[in-house]
Coordinates of C-alpha atoms and ligand atoms in Angstrom, one line a residue:
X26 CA -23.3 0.3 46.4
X27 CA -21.7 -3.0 45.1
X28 CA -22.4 -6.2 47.5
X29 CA -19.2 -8.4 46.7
X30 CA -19.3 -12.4 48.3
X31 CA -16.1 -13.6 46.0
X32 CA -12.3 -12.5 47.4
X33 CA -10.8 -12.3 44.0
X34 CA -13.7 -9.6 42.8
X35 CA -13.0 -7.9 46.1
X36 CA -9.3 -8.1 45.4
X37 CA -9.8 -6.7 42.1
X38 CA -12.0 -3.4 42.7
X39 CA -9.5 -2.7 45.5
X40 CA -6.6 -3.0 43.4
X41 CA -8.0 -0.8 40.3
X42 CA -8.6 1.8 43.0
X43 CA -5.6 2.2 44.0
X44 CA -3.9 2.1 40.3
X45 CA -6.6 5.1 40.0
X46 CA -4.9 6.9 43.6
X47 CA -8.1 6.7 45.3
X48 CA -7.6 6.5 48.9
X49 CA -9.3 3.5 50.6
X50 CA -10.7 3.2 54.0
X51 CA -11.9 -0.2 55.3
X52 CA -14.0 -0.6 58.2
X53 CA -14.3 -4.3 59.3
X54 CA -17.4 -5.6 61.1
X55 CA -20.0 -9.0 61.4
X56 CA -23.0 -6.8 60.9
X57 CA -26.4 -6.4 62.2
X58 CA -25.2 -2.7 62.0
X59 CA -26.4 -0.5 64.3
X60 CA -25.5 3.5 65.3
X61 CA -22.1 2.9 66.3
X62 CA -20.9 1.1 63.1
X63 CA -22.9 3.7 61.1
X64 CA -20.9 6.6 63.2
X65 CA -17.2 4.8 61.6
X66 CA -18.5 5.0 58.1
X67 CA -19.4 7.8 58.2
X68 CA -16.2 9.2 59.4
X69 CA -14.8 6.8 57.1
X70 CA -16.7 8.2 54.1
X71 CA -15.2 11.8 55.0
X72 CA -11.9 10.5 54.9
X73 CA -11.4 8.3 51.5
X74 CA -12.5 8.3 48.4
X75 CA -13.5 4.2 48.1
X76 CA -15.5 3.0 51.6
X77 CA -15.5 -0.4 51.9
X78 CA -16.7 -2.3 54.9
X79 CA -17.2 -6.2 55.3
X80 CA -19.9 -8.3 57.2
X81 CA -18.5 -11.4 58.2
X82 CA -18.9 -13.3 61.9
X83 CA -16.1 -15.1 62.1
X84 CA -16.3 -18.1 63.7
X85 CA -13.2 -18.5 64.9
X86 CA -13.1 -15.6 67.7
X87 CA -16.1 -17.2 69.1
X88 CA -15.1 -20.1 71.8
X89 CA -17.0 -23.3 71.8
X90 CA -19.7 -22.0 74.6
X91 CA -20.4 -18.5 73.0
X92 CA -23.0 -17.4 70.8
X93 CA -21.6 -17.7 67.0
X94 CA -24.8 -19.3 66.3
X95 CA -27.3 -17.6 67.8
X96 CA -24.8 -13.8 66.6
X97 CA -27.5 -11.9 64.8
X98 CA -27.9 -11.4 61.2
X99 CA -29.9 -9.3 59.1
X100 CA -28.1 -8.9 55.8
X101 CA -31.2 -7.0 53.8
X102 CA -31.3 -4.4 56.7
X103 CA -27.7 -3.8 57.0
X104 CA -27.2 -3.4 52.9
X105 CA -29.7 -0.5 53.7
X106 CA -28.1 1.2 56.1
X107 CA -24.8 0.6 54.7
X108 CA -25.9 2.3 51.8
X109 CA -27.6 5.0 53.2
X110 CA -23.9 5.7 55.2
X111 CA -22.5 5.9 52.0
X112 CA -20.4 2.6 51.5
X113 CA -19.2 2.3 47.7
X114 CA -18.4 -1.7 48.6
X115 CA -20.3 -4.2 50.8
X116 CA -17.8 -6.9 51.1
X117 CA -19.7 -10.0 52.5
X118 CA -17.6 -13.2 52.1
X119 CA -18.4 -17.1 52.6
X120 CA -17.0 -18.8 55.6
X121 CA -16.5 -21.2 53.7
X122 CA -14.1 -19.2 51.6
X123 CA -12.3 -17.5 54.2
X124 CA -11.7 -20.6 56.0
X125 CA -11.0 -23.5 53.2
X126 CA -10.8 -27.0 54.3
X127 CA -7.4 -27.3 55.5
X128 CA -6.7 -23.8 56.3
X129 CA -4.6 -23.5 59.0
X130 CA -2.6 -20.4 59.9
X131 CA -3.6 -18.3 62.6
X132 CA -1.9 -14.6 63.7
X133 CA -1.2 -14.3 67.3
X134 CA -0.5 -10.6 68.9
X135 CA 1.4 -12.1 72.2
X136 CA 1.3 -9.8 75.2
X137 CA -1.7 -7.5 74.4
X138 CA -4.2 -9.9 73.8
X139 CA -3.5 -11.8 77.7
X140 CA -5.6 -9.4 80.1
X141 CA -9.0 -8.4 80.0
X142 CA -11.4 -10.4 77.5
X143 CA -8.5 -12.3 76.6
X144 CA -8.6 -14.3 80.3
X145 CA -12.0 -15.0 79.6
X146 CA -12.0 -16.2 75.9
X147 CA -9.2 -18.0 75.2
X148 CA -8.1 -17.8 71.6
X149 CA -10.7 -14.6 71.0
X150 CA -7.7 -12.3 70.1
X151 CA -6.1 -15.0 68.0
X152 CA -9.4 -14.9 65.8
X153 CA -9.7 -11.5 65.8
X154 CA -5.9 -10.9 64.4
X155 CA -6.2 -13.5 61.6
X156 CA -9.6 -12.3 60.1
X157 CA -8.5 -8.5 60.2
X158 CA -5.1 -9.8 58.5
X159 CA -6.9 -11.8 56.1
X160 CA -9.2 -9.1 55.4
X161 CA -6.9 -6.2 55.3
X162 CA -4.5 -8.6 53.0
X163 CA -7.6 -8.8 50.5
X164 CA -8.8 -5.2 50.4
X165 CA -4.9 -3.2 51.2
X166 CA -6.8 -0.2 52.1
X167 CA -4.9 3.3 53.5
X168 CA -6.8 3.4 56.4
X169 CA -8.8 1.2 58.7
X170 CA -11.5 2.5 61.4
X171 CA -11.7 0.6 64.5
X172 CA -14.2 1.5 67.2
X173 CA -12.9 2.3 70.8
X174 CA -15.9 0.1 72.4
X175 CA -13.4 -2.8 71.5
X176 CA -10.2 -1.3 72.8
X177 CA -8.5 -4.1 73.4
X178 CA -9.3 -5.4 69.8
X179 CA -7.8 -1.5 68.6
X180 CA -4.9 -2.2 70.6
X181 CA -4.2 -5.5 69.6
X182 CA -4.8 -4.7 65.8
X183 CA -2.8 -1.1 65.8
X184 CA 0.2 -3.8 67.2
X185 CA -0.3 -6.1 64.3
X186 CA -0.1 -3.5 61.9
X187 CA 3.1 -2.2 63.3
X188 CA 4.6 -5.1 64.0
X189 CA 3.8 -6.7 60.5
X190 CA 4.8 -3.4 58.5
X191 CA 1.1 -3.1 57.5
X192 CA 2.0 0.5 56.4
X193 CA -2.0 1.1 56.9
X194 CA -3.7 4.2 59.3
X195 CA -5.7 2.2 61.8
X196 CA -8.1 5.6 63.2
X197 CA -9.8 4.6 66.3
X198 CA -13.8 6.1 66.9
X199 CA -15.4 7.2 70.0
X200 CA -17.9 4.6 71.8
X201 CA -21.2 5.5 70.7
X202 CA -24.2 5.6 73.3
X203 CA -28.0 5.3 73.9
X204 CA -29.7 7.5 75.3
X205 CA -29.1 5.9 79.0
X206 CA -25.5 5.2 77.9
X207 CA -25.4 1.7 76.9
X208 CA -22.9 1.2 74.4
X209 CA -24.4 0.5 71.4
X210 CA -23.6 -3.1 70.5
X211 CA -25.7 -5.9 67.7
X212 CA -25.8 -7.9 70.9
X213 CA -28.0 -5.6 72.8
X214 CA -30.8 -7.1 70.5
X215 CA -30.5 -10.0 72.6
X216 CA -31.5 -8.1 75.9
X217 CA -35.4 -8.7 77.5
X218 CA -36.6 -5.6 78.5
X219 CA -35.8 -6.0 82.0
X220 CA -31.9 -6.8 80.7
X221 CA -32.2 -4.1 78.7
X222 CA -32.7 -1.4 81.8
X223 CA -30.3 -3.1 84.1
X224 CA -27.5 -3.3 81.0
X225 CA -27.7 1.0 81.9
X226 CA -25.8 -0.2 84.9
X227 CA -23.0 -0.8 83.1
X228 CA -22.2 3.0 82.3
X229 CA -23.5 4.1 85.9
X230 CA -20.8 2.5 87.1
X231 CA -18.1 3.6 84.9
X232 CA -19.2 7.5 85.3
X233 CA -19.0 6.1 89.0
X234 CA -15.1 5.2 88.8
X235 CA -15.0 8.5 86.5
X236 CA -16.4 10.4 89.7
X237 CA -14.3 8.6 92.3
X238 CA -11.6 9.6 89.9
X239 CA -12.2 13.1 89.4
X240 CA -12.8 13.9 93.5
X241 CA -9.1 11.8 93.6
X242 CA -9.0 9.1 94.5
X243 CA -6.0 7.2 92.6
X244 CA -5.8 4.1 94.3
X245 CA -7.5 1.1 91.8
X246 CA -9.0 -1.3 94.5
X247 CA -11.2 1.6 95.9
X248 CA -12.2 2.5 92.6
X249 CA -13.0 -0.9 91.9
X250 CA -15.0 -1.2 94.5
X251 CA -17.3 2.0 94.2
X252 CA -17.2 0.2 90.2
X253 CA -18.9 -2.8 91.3
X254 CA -20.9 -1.6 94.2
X255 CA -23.1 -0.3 91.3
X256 CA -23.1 -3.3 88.7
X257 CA -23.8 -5.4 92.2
X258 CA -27.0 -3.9 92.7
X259 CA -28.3 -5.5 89.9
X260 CA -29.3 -8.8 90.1
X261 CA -29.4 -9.6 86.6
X262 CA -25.6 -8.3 86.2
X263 CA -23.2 -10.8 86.8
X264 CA -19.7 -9.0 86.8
X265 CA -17.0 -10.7 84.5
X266 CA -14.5 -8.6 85.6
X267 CA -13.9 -4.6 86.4
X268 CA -10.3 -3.6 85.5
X269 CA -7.8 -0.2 85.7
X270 CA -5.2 -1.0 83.3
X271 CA -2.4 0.7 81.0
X272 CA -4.3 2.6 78.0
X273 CA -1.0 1.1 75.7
X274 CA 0.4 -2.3 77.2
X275 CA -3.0 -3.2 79.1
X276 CA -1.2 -4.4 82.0
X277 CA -3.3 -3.5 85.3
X278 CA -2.0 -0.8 87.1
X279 CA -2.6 -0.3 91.2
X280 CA -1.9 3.4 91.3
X281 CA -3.4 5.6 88.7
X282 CA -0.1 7.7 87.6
X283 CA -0.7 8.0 83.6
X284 CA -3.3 7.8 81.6
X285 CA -5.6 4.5 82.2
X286 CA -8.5 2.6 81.0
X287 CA -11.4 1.3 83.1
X288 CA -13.1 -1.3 81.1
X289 CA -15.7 -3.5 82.6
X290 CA -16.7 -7.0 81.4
X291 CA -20.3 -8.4 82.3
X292 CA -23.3 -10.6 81.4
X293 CA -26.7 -9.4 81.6
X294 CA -29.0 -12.5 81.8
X295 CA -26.8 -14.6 79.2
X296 CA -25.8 -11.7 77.3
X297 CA -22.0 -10.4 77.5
X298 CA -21.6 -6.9 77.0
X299 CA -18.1 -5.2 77.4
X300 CA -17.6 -0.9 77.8
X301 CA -15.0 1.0 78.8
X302 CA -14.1 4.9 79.9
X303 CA -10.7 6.6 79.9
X304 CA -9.6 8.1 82.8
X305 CA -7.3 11.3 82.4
X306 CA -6.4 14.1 84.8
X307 CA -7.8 17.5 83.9
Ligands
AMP414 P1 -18.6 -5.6 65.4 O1 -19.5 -5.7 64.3 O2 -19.2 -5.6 66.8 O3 -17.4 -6.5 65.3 O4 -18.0 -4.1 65.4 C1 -17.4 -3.6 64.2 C2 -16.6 -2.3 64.5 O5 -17.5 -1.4 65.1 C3 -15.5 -2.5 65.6 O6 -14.4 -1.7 65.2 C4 -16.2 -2.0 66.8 O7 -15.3 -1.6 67.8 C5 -17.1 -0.9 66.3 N1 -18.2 -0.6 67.2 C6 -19.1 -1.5 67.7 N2 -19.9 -0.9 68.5 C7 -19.5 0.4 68.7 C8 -19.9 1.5 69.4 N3 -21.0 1.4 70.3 N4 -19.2 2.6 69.3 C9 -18.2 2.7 68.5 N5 -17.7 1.7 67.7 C10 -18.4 0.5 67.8

C-alpha cells in the first residue's frame, strides 16, 4: 500500500490508472478507522481494481464549539488496518494543502443540507460538500462508497454529484453495529464506560419506533414519543433531536405514507453521536 501526503502524486497515480482502464473506487473518511469504514473497503475492494481511501479531518465541517481538536487520530493504526482491507492508496493530505492561504470557494447543496444535523451545525454540510468535491476532483474515481450512518451526508453528496455532472457511482453501505447496536463511530472512543452503556440507548429506541411502526402506528408525534421515552430514561442522553423525515428530500413528514427515515441526533456526556433506521412496510 502507497501512503500519498502530496495532491499532485495523488493526481498522478489516479490518472495513470485510468489511462491503464482500471476502475477506481474512492472511499473518503478522517480516520481513526474502525469496523464500519473497514466494512466500505472492503466492498470497495470487491468492486474496482485501484482502492483508494483518504484520511483527512476537515476542519471546516466542524463549527467553532465542536471537537476538530480533540477528533481522534491514530495514523500508524489506521495504515494497518487500511492495509490489511486491502487499500492499494492511502491518500492522507496536509490541511495546509487542501486549504491554502487565501482559499476561498466553498460548495453548498441548498435544500438537503437544511433539516436534521444541518439545524444544529450550521455550515457542516457546506464543509462536507467542498472537501468531497475537492477530493473527488483530485482522485476522478468511477465509484465512491459512502456509509448510510451519515445519510444525510449520502444524500447531500449523491445531489452534488448529480447536480454537478460528476458522472461518478456514489454506492451507499449499511450502518455497521456493535454488538449492543451502537453504531460504530471513531467518536465512540470518546465514551466513559458508563457513556458507553447508555450510548446502547440510542438503537433501543430506534428498534422502538421500528416496533411502534411495525404494530401500525403511522402517525410521527406518537412515534416520536415512544422514540424518546427511551433515550429519556437515560440521564446521560441528552436528545438533540428525533426526526421522521422523507428518505430523498429529508423534509419531515407527519403521516408515514412512503418510505421514511427515523434518525436520531444526541449527546452522551459531551459526545454527539447520530444513527438512523429506515422504516418500510412489509
Ligand atoms: P468518517 O470517518 O466518520 O467521516 O466516515 C467515513 C465514511 O465511513 C462515511 O461515509 C461514513 O458514513 C462511513 N461510516 C462511518 N461509520 C459507519 C458505520 N458505523 N457504518 C457504516 N458506515 C460508516
Amino acid at each position: 500500500m502507497r501512503v500519498v501526503e502530496d495532491i499532485k502524486e495523488m493526481q498522478s497515480i489516479a490518472a495513470s490508472a485510468r489511462e491503464d482502464d482500471k476502475k477506481i473506487v474512492f472511499i473518503p473518511t478522517m480516520g481513526y478507522l474502525h469496523e464500519g469504514h473497514t466494512g466500505l473497503l472492503k466492498r470497495g475492494r470487491k468492486l474496482g481494481d485501484l482502492l483508494l481511501m483518504s484520511i483527512f479531518v476537515n476542519t471546516i465541517q466542524f463549527g467553532p464549539a465542536e471537537d476538530y481538536k480533540t477528533y481522534p487520530i491514530d495514523i500508524e493504526t489506521d495504515i494497518k488496518h487500511a492495509e490489511k482491507a486491502g487499500v492499494d492508496v492511502l491518500f492522507h493530505p496536509d490541511k495546509d494543502k487542501i486549504y491554502p492561504e487565501g482559499y476561498q470557494t466553498f460548495v453548498e447543496v441548498r435544500h438537503l443540507q437544511r433539516n436534521l444535523c444541518g439545524l444544529f451545525r450550521p455550515g457542516h454540510f457546506v464543509g462536507v460538500a467542498t472537501i468531497v468535491l475537492k477530493l473527488l476532483n483530485i482522485v476522478r474515481p468511477h465509484i465512491a462508497i459512502f456509509g448510510e450512518k451519515d445519510y444525510q451526508q449520502l444524500v447531500v453528496i449523491r445531489r452534488m454529484i448529480s447536480d454537478l455532472n460528476l458522472g461518478i457511482d456514489l454506492l451507499s453501505f449499511p450502518i455497521v453495529r456493535e454488538h449492543d447496536g451502537l453504531a460504530a463511530s471513531s467518536r465512540n472512543s470518546y465514551l466513559t464506560p458508563r457513556e458507553r452503556k447508555s450510548a446502547a440507548s440510542i438503537y433501543k429506541a430506534l428498534c422502538k419506533g421500528h416496533e411502534l411502526f411495525e404494530d401500525g402506528e403511522r402517525e410521527v408525534r406518537h412515534i416520536i414519543n415512544g422514540v424518546r421515552r427511551i433515550l429519556e430514561k437515560e440521564h446521560l442522553v441528552s436528545v438533540e433531536y428525533v426526526k421522521i423525515c422523507d428518505l430523498d428530500t429529508l423534509e419531515d413528514i407527519y403521516d408515514i405514507d412512503r418510505i421514511a427515515l427515523l434518525a436520531i441526533a444526541a449527546k452522551i456526556g459531551r459526545v454527539r453521536l447520530i444513527d438512523n433506521l429506515i422504516l418500510v412496510s412489509s
